[in-house]
Coordinates of C-alpha atoms in Angstrom, one line a residue:
M1 CA 9.2 13.5 14.0
D2 CA 5.9 12.8 15.7
N3 CA 3.0 10.8 14.3
V4 CA 5.2 8.9 11.9
L5 CA 3.0 5.8 11.9
S6 CA 0.0 4.1 13.5
F7 CA 0.4 0.4 14.5
K8 CA -2.2 -1.9 16.0
R9 CA -1.4 -5.5 16.9
G10 CA -3.9 -8.2 16.0
R11 CA -4.4 -11.8 17.1
L12 CA -3.9 -13.6 13.8
P13 CA -0.9 -14.2 11.5
L14 CA -1.8 -11.3 9.1
L15 CA -0.4 -7.8 8.8
I16 CA -2.0 -5.2 6.6
S17 CA 0.5 -2.6 5.6
M18 CA -0.7 0.8 4.4
P19 CA 2.3 2.9 3.3
H20 CA 0.5 5.6 1.3
P21 CA -2.6 7.0 3.0
G22 CA -0.6 9.7 4.9
I23 CA -1.1 13.4 4.3
L24 CA 1.3 15.0 6.7
L25 CA 4.0 17.2 5.2
T26 CA 7.3 18.5 6.6
P27 CA 7.6 22.3 6.6
V28 CA 10.3 22.1 3.9
V29 CA 8.2 19.9 1.6
E30 CA 5.1 22.0 2.1
A31 CA 6.8 25.2 1.3
G32 CA 8.2 23.8 -1.9
L33 CA 5.2 22.1 -3.5
V34 CA 3.5 23.4 -6.6
E35 CA -0.1 24.4 -6.1
E36 CA -1.6 21.2 -7.5
A37 CA 0.5 19.1 -5.2
K38 CA -0.8 20.8 -2.1
E39 CA -4.1 18.8 -2.6
R40 CA -2.1 15.5 -2.4
P41 CA -3.8 14.0 -5.4
D42 CA -1.6 10.9 -5.5
T43 CA -2.5 9.8 -2.0
D44 CA -4.0 6.4 -1.3
W45 CA -7.1 8.1 0.1
H46 CA -9.2 6.6 2.8
I47 CA -7.4 3.3 2.9
P48 CA -7.5 3.0 6.7
L49 CA -11.2 3.6 6.6
L50 CA -11.8 1.1 3.8
Y51 CA -10.0 -1.5 5.9
D52 CA -11.6 -0.6 9.2
F53 CA -12.9 -4.1 9.6
A54 CA -9.3 -5.3 10.2
A55 CA -9.4 -5.2 13.9
E56 CA -12.6 -7.3 14.0
L57 CA -11.0 -9.7 11.6
G58 CA -8.0 -10.1 13.9
A59 CA -5.3 -8.6 11.6
S60 CA -2.5 -6.3 12.7
T61 CA -2.4 -3.0 10.8
L62 CA 0.5 -0.6 10.0
E63 CA -0.4 2.9 8.7
A64 CA 1.9 5.6 7.5
C65 CA 1.0 9.2 8.5
Y66 CA 3.4 11.2 6.2
S67 CA 2.7 11.8 2.6
R68 CA 4.5 10.0 -0.1
Y69 CA 5.6 13.4 -1.3
V70 CA 8.0 13.5 1.7
I71 CA 9.4 10.0 1.2
D72 CA 7.9 6.9 -0.4
L73 CA 7.8 4.0 2.0
N74 CA 7.3 1.5 -0.9
R75 CA 10.6 2.2 -2.5
P76 CA 14.0 0.8 -1.5
E77 CA 16.3 3.0 0.5
D78 CA 18.9 3.0 -2.4
D79 CA 16.1 4.2 -4.7
A80 CA 16.7 1.5 -7.3
P81 CA 13.9 1.6 -9.9
L82 CA 11.2 -1.0 -9.5
Y83 CA 9.6 -0.7 -13.0
A84 CA 11.0 -0.2 -16.4
S85 CA 8.0 2.0 -17.3
A86 CA 7.2 5.4 -15.8
T87 CA 7.2 5.5 -12.0
T88 CA 8.2 7.7 -9.0
G89 CA 11.1 7.3 -6.7
L90 CA 12.0 7.3 -3.0
Y91 CA 11.9 11.1 -3.1
P92 CA 9.3 11.8 -5.7
A93 CA 10.1 14.7 -8.1
V94 CA 6.9 14.6 -10.2
L95 CA 3.2 14.0 -9.8
F96 CA 1.7 10.9 -11.2
D97 CA 0.8 12.9 -14.3
G98 CA 4.4 13.8 -14.9
E99 CA 4.3 17.4 -13.8
P100 CA 7.0 18.7 -11.4
L101 CA 6.2 18.2 -7.7
F102 CA 8.3 21.1 -6.5
R103 CA 8.7 24.7 -7.6
A104 CA 12.1 25.3 -9.2
G105 CA 14.9 25.2 -6.6
M106 CA 12.5 24.3 -3.8
Q107 CA 13.2 20.6 -3.4
P108 CA 14.4 19.4 0.0
S109 CA 18.1 19.3 0.5
A110 CA 20.1 16.0 0.6
E111 CA 20.5 16.5 4.3
E112 CA 16.8 17.1 4.8
R113 CA 16.0 13.9 2.8
A114 CA 18.5 11.9 4.8
R115 CA 16.5 12.9 7.9
Y116 CA 13.3 11.6 6.3
L117 CA 14.9 8.3 5.6
E118 CA 16.1 8.0 9.2
E119 CA 13.0 9.3 10.9
I120 CA 10.1 8.2 8.7
W121 CA 11.2 5.4 6.3
R122 CA 13.2 3.4 8.9
P123 CA 10.6 3.4 11.7
Y124 CA 8.0 2.1 9.3
H125 CA 10.1 -0.7 8.0
Q126 CA 11.5 -1.6 11.4
T127 CA 7.9 -1.9 12.7
L128 CA 6.9 -4.0 9.7
A129 CA 9.9 -6.3 10.0
D130 CA 9.4 -6.7 13.7
E131 CA 5.8 -7.6 13.4
L132 CA 6.4 -10.1 10.6
A133 CA 9.1 -11.7 12.8
R134 CA 6.7 -11.8 15.8
L135 CA 4.0 -13.5 13.7
K136 CA 6.4 -16.0 12.3
A137 CA 7.7 -16.8 15.8
E138 CA 4.2 -17.3 17.2
F139 CA 2.5 -19.0 14.3
G140 CA 5.3 -20.5 12.2
Y141 CA 4.5 -18.2 9.3
A142 CA 3.3 -14.7 8.4
L143 CA 1.0 -13.2 5.9
L144 CA 1.5 -9.6 4.6
F145 CA -1.1 -7.7 2.6
D146 CA 0.2 -4.4 1.2
A147 CA -2.9 -2.2 0.7
H148 CA -2.8 0.5 -2.0
S149 CA -5.1 2.5 -4.2
I150 CA -4.8 4.7 -7.3
R151 CA -7.0 6.6 -9.7
S152 CA -8.4 4.3 -12.4
C153 CA -7.0 6.5 -15.2
V154 CA -3.4 7.7 -15.0
P155 CA -2.1 7.8 -18.7
R156 CA 1.5 8.4 -17.7
L157 CA 1.6 5.2 -15.7
F158 CA -0.7 2.8 -17.6
E159 CA -2.9 2.8 -20.7
G160 CA -6.7 2.9 -20.5
L161 CA -8.7 2.1 -17.4
L162 CA -7.0 0.1 -14.6
P163 CA -8.8 -3.1 -13.5
D164 CA -10.6 -2.7 -10.2
F165 CA -8.5 -5.3 -8.3
N166 CA -4.8 -5.4 -9.2
L167 CA -3.0 -8.2 -7.3
G168 CA 0.8 -8.3 -7.3
T169 CA 3.1 -11.1 -6.1
N170 CA 6.3 -10.0 -7.9
A171 CA 5.6 -12.3 -10.8
G172 CA 4.9 -15.2 -8.3
A173 CA 8.1 -14.7 -6.2
S174 CA 6.5 -13.2 -3.1
C175 CA 4.0 -15.8 -2.1
D176 CA 3.1 -19.5 -2.6
P177 CA 1.3 -19.9 -6.0
Q178 CA -1.6 -21.7 -4.3
L179 CA -2.3 -18.6 -2.3
S180 CA -2.3 -16.5 -5.5
E181 CA -4.8 -19.0 -7.0
R182 CA -7.0 -18.7 -3.9
L183 CA -7.1 -14.9 -4.1
L184 CA -7.8 -15.0 -7.9
A185 CA -10.8 -17.3 -7.2
V186 CA -12.2 -14.7 -4.8
C187 CA -11.9 -12.0 -7.4
A188 CA -13.5 -14.2 -10.0
K189 CA -16.5 -14.6 -7.9
A190 CA -16.9 -10.8 -7.5
K191 CA -18.7 -10.4 -10.8
D192 CA -19.2 -6.7 -10.5
Y193 CA -15.4 -6.1 -10.5
S194 CA -12.5 -6.6 -12.9
H195 CA -9.2 -8.0 -11.7
V196 CA -5.7 -9.0 -12.8
L197 CA -2.7 -10.7 -11.3
N198 CA 0.8 -9.2 -11.9
G199 CA -0.4 -6.7 -14.5
R200 CA 0.9 -3.1 -14.4
F201 CA 1.4 -3.4 -10.6
K202 CA 3.4 -6.4 -9.6
G203 CA 4.2 -5.2 -6.1
G204 CA 6.5 -2.5 -4.9
H205 CA 9.5 -2.7 -2.5
I206 CA 7.5 -4.0 0.5
T207 CA 6.0 -6.9 -1.4
R208 CA 9.3 -7.8 -3.1
H209 CA 11.5 -7.4 -0.1
Y210 CA 9.4 -9.0 2.6
G211 CA 7.7 -11.7 0.6
Q212 CA 9.9 -14.7 1.2
P213 CA 7.7 -17.8 0.8
E214 CA 10.7 -20.1 1.3
Q215 CA 11.0 -18.5 4.8
Q216 CA 7.2 -18.9 5.4
V217 CA 6.5 -15.2 4.8
H218 CA 3.9 -14.6 2.1
A219 CA 3.3 -11.1 0.7
V220 CA 0.6 -9.8 -1.7
Q221 CA 0.0 -6.3 -2.9
L222 CA -3.4 -5.0 -3.9
E223 CA -3.6 -1.8 -6.0
L224 CA -7.2 -1.0 -5.9
A225 CA -8.9 1.4 -8.4
Q226 CA -10.2 4.3 -6.4
C227 CA -13.4 4.4 -8.4
T228 CA -14.5 1.4 -6.4
Y229 CA -14.9 3.3 -3.2
M230 CA -14.5 7.1 -3.6
E231 CA -14.6 10.1 -5.9
E232 CA -11.4 10.3 -7.8
Q233 CA -11.4 14.1 -8.2
L234 CA -11.4 16.8 -5.7
P235 CA -12.5 16.8 -2.9
F236 CA -11.7 13.0 -3.0
D237 CA -14.8 12.1 -1.0
Y238 CA -15.3 8.6 0.4
R239 CA -18.4 7.0 -1.1
Q240 CA -20.1 4.7 1.4
D241 CA -22.4 3.3 -1.3
L242 CA -19.4 2.2 -3.4
A243 CA -17.2 1.2 -0.5
E244 CA -19.5 -1.2 1.2
P245 CA -19.6 -3.8 -1.6
T246 CA -15.9 -3.3 -2.2
Q247 CA -15.2 -4.0 1.5
E248 CA -17.0 -7.3 1.2
V249 CA -14.6 -8.4 -1.5
L250 CA -11.6 -7.1 0.5
R251 CA -12.8 -9.1 3.6
D252 CA -13.2 -12.2 1.4
L253 CA -9.7 -11.8 0.1
L254 CA -8.2 -11.5 3.6
E255 CA -10.3 -14.3 5.0
A256 CA -9.1 -16.4 2.1
M257 CA -5.5 -15.6 2.9
L258 CA -6.1 -16.7 6.5
A259 CA -7.9 -19.8 5.6
W260 CA -5.1 -20.8 3.2
G261 CA -2.5 -20.2 6.0
R262 CA -4.4 -22.4 8.4
E263 CA -4.7 -25.2 5.8
R264 CA -1.1 -25.0 4.8
Y265 CA 0.5 -24.6 8.3
G266 CA -2.1 -26.1 10.6
R267 CA -2.7 -23.0 12.7

């Protein structure tokens, strides 16, 4: 498959992973989707644009191009559940609201899905693993920031309104606790935004699998409420007036990660 991912190498020991902004569909998936799903409502809309300062900052970026409706890059390849509560799998069968994703009998075949695993999931994770290994070899450590967003109200997945900034570190297992404290301090200073650490979103497969602080690889997931930078309903427009102040907090978070790394490792 073409256009599976977009990768840009930076100059600092930070990789920003964006597994869910993609909107490309395979012909089989597109033919089978229910009408509502064709608008891709569960996409992490505009995430690459929101993090467009990454190159100036010096971070590497990895962006998925295919929709999570084809295959979810933030799920393990064995599709083991990540949460005890409602969620979606490696090959999603329902929308976030619980409605079926595909028309009856129109789901991709097992053979088709095996191709998605080989040609979409594996290249993304190989690129991610390779870049983390390169950063660790060059700097002695690597920082991974897994960037996500979601509608602020999804009753099937969580009660009430989601906090604006949802940091996840796999209950403290994916990064040094001092790094978590540094990021929480940044969020606390952002008085116009709410935040939580390891709330409903503790980190998906990417954070849990690659975050190995004992091996000097520190991973943090951010699930950002979409109301902080866009219209949450069709046509899902990017709101520059909302996005600019949100970007300031995002930049502060990433700069805090880098500063912590320099202090901890001396480079």
